[in-house]
PDB file of C-alpha atoms in Angstrom:
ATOM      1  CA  UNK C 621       9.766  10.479-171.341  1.00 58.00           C
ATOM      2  CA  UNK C 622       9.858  13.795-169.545  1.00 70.00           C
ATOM      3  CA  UNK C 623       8.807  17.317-170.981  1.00 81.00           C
ATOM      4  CA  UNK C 624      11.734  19.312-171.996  1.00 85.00           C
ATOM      5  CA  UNK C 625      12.386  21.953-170.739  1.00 87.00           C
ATOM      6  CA  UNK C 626      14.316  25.341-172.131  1.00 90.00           C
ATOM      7  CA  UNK C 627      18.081  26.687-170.948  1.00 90.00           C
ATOM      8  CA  UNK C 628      19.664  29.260-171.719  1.00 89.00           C
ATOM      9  CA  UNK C 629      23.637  29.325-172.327  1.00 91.00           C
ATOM     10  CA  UNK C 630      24.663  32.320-169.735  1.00 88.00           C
ATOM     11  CA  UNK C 631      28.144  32.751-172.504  1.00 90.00           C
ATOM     12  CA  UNK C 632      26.613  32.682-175.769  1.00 92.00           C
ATOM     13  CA  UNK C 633      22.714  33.121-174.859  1.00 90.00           C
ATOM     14  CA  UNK C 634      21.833  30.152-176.751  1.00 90.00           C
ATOM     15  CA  UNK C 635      18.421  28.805-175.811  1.00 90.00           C
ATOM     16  CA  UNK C 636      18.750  24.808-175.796  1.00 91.00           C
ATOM     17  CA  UNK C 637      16.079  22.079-175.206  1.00 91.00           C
ATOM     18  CA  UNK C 638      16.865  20.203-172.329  1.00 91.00           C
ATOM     19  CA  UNK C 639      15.230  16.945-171.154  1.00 91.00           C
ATOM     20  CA  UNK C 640      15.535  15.956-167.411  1.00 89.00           C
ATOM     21  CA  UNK C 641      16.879  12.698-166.498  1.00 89.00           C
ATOM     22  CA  UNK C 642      14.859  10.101-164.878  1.00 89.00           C
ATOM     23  CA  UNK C 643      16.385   7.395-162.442  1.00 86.00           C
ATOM     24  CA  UNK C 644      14.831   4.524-160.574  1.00 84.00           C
ATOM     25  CA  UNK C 645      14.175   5.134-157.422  1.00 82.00           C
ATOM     26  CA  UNK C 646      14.283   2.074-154.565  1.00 78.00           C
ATOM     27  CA  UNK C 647      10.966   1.837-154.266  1.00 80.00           C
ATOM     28  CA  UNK C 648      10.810   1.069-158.041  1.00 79.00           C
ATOM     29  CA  UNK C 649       9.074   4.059-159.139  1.00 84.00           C
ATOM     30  CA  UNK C 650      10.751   6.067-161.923  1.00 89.00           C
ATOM     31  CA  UNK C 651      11.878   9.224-160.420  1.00 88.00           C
ATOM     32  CA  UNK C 652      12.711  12.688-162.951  1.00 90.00           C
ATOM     33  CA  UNK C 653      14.266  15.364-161.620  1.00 89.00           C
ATOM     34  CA  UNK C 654      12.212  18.282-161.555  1.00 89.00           C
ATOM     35  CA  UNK C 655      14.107  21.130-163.216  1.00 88.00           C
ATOM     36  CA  UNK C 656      13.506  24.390-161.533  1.00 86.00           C
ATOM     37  CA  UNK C 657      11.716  26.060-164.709  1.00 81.00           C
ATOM     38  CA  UNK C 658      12.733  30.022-165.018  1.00 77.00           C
ATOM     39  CA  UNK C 659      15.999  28.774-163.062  1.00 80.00           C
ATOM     40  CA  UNK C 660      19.429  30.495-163.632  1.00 85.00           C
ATOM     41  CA  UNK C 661      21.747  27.474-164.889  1.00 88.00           C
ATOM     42  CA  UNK C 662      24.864  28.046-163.475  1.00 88.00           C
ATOM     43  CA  UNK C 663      28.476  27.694-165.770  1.00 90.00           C
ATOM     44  CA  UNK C 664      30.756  24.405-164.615  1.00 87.00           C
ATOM     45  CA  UNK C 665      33.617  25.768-164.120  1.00 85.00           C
ATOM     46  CA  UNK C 666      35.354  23.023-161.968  1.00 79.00           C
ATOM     47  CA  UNK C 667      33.646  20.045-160.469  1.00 73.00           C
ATOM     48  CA  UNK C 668      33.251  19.582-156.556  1.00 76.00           C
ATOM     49  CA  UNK C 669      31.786  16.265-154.874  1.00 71.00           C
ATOM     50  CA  UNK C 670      29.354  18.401-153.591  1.00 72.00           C
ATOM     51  CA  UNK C 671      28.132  20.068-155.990  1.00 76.00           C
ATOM     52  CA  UNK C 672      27.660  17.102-158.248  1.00 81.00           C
ATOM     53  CA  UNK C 673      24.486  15.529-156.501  1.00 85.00           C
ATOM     54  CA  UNK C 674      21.202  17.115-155.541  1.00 87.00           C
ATOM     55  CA  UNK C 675      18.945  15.887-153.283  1.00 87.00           C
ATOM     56  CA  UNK C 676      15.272  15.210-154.341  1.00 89.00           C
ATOM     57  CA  UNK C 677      12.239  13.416-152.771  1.00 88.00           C
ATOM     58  CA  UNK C 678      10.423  10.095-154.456  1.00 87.00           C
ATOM     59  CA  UNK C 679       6.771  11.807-155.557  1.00 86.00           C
ATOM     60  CA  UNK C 680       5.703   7.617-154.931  1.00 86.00           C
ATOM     61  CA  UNK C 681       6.979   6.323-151.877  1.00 85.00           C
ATOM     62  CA  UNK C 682       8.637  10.084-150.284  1.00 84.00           C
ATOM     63  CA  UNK C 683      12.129   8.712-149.855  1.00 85.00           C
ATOM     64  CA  UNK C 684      14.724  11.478-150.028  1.00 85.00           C
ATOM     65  CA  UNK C 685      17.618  10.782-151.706  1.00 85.00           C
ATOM     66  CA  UNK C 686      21.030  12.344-153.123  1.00 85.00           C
ATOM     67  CA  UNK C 687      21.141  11.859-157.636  1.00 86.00           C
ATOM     68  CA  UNK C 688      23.367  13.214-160.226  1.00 88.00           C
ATOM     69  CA  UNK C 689      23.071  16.958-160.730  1.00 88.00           C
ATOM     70  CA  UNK C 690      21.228  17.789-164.028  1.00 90.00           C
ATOM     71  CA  UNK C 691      23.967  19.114-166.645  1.00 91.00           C
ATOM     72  CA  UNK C 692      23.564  20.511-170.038  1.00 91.00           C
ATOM     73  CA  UNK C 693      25.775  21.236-173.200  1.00 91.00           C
ATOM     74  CA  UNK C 694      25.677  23.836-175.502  1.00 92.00           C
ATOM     75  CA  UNK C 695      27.134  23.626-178.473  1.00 91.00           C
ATOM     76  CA  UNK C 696      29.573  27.002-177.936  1.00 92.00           C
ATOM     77  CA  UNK C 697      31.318  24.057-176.128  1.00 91.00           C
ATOM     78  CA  UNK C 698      29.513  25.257-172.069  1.00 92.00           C
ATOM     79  CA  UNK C 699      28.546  22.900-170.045  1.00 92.00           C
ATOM     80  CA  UNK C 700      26.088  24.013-166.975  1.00 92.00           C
ATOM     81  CA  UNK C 701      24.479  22.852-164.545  1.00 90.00           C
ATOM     82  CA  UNK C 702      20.480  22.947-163.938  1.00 91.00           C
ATOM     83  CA  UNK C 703      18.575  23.707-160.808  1.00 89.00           C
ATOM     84  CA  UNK C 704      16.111  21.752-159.406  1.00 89.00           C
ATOM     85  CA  UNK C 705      13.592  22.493-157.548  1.00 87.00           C
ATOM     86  CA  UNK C 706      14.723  22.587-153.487  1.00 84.00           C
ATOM     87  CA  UNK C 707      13.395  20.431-151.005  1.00 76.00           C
ATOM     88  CA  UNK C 708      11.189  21.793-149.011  1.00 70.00           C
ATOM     89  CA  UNK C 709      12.239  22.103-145.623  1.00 62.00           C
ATOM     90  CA  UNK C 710      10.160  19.676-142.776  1.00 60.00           C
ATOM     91  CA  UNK C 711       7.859  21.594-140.350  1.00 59.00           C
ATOM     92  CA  UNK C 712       9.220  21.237-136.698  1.00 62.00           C
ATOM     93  CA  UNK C 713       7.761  18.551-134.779  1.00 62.00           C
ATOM     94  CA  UNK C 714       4.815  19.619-132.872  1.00 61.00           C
ATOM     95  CA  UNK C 715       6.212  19.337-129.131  1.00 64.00           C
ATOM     96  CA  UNK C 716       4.279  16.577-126.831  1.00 61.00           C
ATOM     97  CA  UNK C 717       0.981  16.511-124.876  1.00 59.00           C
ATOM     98  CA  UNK C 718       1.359  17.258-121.310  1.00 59.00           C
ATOM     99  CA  UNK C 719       1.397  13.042-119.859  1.00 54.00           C
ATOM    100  CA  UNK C 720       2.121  11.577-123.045  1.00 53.00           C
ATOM    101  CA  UNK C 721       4.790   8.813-122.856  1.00 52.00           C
ATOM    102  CA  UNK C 722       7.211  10.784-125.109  1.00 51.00           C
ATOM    103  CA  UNK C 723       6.986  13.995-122.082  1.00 49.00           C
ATOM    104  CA  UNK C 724       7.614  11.856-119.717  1.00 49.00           C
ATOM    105  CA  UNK C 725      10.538  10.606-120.786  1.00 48.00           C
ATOM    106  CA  UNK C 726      13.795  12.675-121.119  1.00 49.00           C
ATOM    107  CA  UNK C 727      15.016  10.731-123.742  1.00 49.00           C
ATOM    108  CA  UNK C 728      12.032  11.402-126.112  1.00 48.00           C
ATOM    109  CA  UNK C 729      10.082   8.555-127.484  1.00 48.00           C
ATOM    110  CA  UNK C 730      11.150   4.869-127.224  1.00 49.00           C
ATOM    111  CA  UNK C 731      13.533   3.279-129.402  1.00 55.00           C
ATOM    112  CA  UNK C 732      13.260  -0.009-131.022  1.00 57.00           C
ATOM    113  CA  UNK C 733      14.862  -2.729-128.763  1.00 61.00           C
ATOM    114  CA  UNK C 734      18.088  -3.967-130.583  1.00 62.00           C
ATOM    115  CA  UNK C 735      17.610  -7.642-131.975  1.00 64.00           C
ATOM    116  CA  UNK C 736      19.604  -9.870-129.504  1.00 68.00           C
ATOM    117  CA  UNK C 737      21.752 -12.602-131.163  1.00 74.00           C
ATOM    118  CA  UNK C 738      24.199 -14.808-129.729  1.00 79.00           C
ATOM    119  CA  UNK C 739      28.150 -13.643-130.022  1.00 81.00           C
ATOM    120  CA  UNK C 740      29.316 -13.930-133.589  1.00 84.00           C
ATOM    121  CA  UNK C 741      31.483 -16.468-134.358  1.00 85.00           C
ATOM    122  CA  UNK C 742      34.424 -15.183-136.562  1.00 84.00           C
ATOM    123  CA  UNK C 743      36.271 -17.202-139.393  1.00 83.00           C
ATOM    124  CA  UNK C 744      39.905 -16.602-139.787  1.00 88.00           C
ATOM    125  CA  UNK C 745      41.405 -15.213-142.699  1.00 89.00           C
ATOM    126  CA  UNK C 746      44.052 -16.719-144.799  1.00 89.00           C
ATOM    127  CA  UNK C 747      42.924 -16.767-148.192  1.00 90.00           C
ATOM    128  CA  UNK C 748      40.423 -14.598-150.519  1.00 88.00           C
ATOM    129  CA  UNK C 749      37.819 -17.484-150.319  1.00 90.00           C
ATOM    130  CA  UNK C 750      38.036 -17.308-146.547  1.00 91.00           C
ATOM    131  CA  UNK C 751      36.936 -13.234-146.590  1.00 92.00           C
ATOM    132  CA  UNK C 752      33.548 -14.786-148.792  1.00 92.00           C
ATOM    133  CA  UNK C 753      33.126 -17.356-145.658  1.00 93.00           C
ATOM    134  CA  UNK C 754      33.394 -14.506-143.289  1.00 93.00           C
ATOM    135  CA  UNK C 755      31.095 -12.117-144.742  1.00 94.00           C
ATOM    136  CA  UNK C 756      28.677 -15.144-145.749  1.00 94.00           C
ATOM    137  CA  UNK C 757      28.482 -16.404-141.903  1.00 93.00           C
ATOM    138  CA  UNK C 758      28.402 -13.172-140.364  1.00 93.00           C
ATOM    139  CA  UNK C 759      25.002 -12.115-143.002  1.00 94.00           C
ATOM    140  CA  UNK C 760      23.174 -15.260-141.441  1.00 92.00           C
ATOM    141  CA  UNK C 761      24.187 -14.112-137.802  1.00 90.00           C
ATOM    142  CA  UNK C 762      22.206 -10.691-138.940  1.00 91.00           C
ATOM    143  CA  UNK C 763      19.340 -12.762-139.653  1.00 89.00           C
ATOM    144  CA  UNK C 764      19.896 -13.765-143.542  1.00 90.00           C
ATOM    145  CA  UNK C 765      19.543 -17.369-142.948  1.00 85.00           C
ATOM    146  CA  UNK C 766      19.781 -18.303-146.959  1.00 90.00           C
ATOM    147  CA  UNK C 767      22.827 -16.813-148.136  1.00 92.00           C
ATOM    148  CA  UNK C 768      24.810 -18.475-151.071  1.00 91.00           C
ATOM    149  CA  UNK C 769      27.865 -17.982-152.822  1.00 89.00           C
ATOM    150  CA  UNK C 770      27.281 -16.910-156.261  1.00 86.00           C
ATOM    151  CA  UNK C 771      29.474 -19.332-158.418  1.00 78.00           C
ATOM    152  CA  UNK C 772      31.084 -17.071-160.720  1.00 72.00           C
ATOM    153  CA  UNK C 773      31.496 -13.576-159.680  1.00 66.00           C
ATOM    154  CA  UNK C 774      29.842 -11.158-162.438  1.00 59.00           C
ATOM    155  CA  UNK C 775      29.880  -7.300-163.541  1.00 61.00           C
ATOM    156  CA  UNK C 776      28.225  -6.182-161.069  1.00 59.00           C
ATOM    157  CA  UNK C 777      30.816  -7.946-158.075  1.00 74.00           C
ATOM    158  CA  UNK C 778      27.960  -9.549-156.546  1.00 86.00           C
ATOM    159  CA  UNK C 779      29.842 -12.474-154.303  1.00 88.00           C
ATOM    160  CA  UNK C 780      26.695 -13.478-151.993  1.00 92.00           C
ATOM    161  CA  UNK C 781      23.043 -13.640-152.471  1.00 90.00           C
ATOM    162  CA  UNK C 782      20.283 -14.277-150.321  1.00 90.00           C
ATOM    163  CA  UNK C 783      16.486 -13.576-149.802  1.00 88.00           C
ATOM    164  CA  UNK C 784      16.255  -9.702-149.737  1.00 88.00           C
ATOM    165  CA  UNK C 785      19.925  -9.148-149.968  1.00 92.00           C
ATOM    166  CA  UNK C 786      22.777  -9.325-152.219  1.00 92.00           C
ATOM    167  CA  UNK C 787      26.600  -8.580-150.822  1.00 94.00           C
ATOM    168  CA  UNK C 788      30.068  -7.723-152.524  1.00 94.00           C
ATOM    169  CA  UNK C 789      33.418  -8.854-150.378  1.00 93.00           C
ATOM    170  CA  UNK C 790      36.383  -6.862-151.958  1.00 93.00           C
ATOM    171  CA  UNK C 791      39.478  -9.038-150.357  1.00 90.00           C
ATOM    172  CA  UNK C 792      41.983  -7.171-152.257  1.00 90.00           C
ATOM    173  CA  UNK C 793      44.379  -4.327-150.518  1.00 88.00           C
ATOM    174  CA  UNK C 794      43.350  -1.762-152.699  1.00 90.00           C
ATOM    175  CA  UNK C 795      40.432   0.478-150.664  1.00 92.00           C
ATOM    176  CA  UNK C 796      37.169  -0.213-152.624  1.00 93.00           C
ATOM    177  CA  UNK C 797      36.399   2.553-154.734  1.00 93.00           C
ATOM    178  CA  UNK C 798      33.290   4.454-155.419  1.00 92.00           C
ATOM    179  CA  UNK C 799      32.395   2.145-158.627  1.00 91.00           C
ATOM    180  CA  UNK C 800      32.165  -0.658-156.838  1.00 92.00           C
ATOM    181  CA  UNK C 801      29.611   0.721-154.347  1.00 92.00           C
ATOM    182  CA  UNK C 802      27.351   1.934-156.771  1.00 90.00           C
ATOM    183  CA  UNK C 803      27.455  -1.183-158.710  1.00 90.00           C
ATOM    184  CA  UNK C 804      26.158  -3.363-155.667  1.00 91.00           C
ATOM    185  CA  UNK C 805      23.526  -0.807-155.250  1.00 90.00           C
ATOM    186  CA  UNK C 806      21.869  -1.291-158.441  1.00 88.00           C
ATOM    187  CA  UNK C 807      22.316  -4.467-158.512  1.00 86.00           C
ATOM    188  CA  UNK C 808      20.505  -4.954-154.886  1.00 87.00           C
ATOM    189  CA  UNK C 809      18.233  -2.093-156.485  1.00 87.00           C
ATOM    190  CA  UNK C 810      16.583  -4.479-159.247  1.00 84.00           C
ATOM    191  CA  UNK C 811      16.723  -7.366-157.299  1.00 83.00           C
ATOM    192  CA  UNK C 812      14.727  -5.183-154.564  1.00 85.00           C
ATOM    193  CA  UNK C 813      17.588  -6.589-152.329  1.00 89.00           C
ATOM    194  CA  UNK C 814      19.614  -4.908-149.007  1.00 92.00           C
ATOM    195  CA  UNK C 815      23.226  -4.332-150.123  1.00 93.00           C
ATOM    196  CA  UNK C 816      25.603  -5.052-148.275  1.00 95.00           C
ATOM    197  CA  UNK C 817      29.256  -4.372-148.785  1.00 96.00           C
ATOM    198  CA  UNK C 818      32.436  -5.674-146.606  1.00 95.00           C
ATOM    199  CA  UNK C 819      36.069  -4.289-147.697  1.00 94.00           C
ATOM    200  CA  UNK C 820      39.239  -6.011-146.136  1.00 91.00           C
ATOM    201  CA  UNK C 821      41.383  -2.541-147.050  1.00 90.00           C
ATOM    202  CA  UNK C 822      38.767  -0.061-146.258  1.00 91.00           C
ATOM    203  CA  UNK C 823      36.972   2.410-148.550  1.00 93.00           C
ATOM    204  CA  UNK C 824      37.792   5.686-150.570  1.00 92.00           C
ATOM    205  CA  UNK C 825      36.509   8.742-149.255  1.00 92.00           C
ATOM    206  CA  UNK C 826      33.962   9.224-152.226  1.00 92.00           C
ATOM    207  CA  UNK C 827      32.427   5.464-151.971  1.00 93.00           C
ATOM    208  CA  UNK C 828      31.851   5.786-148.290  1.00 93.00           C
ATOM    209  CA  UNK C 829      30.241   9.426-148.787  1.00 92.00           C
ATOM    210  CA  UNK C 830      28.065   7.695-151.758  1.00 92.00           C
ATOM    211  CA  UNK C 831      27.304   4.385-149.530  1.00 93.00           C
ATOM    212  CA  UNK C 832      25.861   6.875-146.863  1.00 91.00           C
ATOM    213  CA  UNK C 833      23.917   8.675-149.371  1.00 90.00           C
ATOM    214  CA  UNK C 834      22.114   5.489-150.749  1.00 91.00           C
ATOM    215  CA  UNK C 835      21.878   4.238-146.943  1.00 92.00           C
ATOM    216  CA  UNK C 836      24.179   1.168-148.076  1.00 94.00           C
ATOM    217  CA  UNK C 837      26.016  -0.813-145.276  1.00 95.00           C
ATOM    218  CA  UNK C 838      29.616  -0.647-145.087  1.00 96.00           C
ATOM    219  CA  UNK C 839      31.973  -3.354-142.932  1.00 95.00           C
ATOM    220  CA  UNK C 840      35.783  -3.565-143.150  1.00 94.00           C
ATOM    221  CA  UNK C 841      36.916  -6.878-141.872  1.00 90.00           C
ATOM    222  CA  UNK C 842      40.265  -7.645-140.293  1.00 86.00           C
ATOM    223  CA  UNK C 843      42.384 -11.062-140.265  1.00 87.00           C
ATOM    224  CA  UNK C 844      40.375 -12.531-137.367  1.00 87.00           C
ATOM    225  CA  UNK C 845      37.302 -12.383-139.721  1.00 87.00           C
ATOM    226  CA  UNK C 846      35.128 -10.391-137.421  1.00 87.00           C
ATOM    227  CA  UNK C 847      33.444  -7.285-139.611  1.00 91.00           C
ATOM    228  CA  UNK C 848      33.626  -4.064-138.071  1.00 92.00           C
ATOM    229  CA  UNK C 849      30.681  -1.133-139.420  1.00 93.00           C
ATOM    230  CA  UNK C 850      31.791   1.849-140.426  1.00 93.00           C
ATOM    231  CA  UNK C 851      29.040   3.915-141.351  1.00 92.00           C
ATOM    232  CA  UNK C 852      25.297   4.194-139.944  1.00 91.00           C
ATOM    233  CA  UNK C 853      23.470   1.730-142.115  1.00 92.00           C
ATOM    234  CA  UNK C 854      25.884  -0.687-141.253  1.00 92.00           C
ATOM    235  CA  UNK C 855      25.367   0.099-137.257  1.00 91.00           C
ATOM    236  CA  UNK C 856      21.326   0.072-137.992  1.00 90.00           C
ATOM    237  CA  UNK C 857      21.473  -3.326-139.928  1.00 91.00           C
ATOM    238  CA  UNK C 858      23.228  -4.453-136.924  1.00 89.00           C
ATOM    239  CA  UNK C 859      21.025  -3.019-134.298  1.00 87.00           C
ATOM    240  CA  UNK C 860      17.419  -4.050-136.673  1.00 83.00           C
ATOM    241  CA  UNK C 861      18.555  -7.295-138.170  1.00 76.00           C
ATOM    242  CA  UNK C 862      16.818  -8.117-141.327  1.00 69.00           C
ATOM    243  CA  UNK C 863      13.488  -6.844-140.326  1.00 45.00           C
ATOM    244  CA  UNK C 864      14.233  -2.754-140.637  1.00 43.00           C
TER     245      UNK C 864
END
């Protein structure tokens, strides 16, 4: 468990223990906020997106990812919110040797060759079984040769499973919320799995800004069957394949 660490109410000047949360990271690693100590918690007045996630970087593995912002209560009934300890800002990169491959070229250093696959073959969509088909034949044209349809759907709205992945299909016409996302992700997160999720109705603005913040793939699929990406993982999964 973490060291606590003291905060001080700014209303009632209340000093309170507080103990920062720890989360697992992807890379399996158990990840604790580091709370900025001597930091000036700041009163939550009203709650933004935004403001509600902090960014910190994986001590194990370096990954940089968005988590909930650290909040404590005092008993005089504030609630505030308390700093971490900023990211510290990348060093520019050093320009290129005179002759080196990435001077000569004016695009900058190479890019990994897209994985070429033959045209995807959609399935049309009548029914909600039909959307699972879809989404199931269209993970194996990525590459994930081994994907199964879970029998009975659980919690977590895990529809398809495969080696290193794990996919939800929401066929409904309600735009999958931000619940849903997160769900998957921990889900593919302690199976060490690629989520994937497809959405016949779209996505609410809050589940697609969390699915780009976990790097989660995101496809809304039409009648014809044929998913469409609609955020950058789901552009790079298509571009990489299984092997990124």
């Amino acid at each position: 468990m973490a060291d606590s660490v003291p905060v001080r109410c700014p209303t009632c000047r209340r000093e309170n223990a507080f103990t920062p949360p720890t989360f697992p990271c992807a890379c399996g690693a158990p990840l604790t906020l580091p709370v900025l100590r001597g930091g000036i918690p700041v009163e939550i007045l009203h709650r933004t997106w935004q403001s509600s996630w902090v960014e910190v970087r994986c001590e194990t593995c370096g990954r940089l990812d968005e988590w909930p912002a650290p909040e404590s209560g005092c008993a005089c009934g504030t609630v505030v919110r308390v700093p971490v300890v900023p990211v510290p800002t990348p060093p520019p990169p050093a320009p290129p040797a005179p002759g080196s491959p990435a001077s000569a070229s004016p695009g900058g250093p190479s890019r990994r060759p897209p994985v070429l696959r033959p045209a995807f073959r959609p399935v049309t969509i009548r029914t909600a079984g039909d959307c699972v088909t879809a989404a199931a034949q269209y993970l194996k044209w990525l590459g994930f040769t081994d994907i199964a349809r879970v029998p009975e759907r659980t919690a977590s709205g895990v529809d398809l499973r495969g080696s290193g992945v794990v996919a939800q299909v929401d066929p409904t016409t309600h735009a999958t919320k931000l619940r849903e996302v997160e769900c998957l992700w921990l889900n593919a997160l302690n199976d060490s799995a690629v989520a994937v999720c497809f959405s016949l109705a779209g996505y609410s603005r809050d589940a697609r800004a969390r699915a780009d913040a976990l790097h989660l793939p995101l496809f809304v699929m039409d009648l014809t069957g044929t998913p469409q990406p609609v955020n950058d993982p789901a552009d790079e999964l298509i571009r990489d394949g299984t092997g990124r």
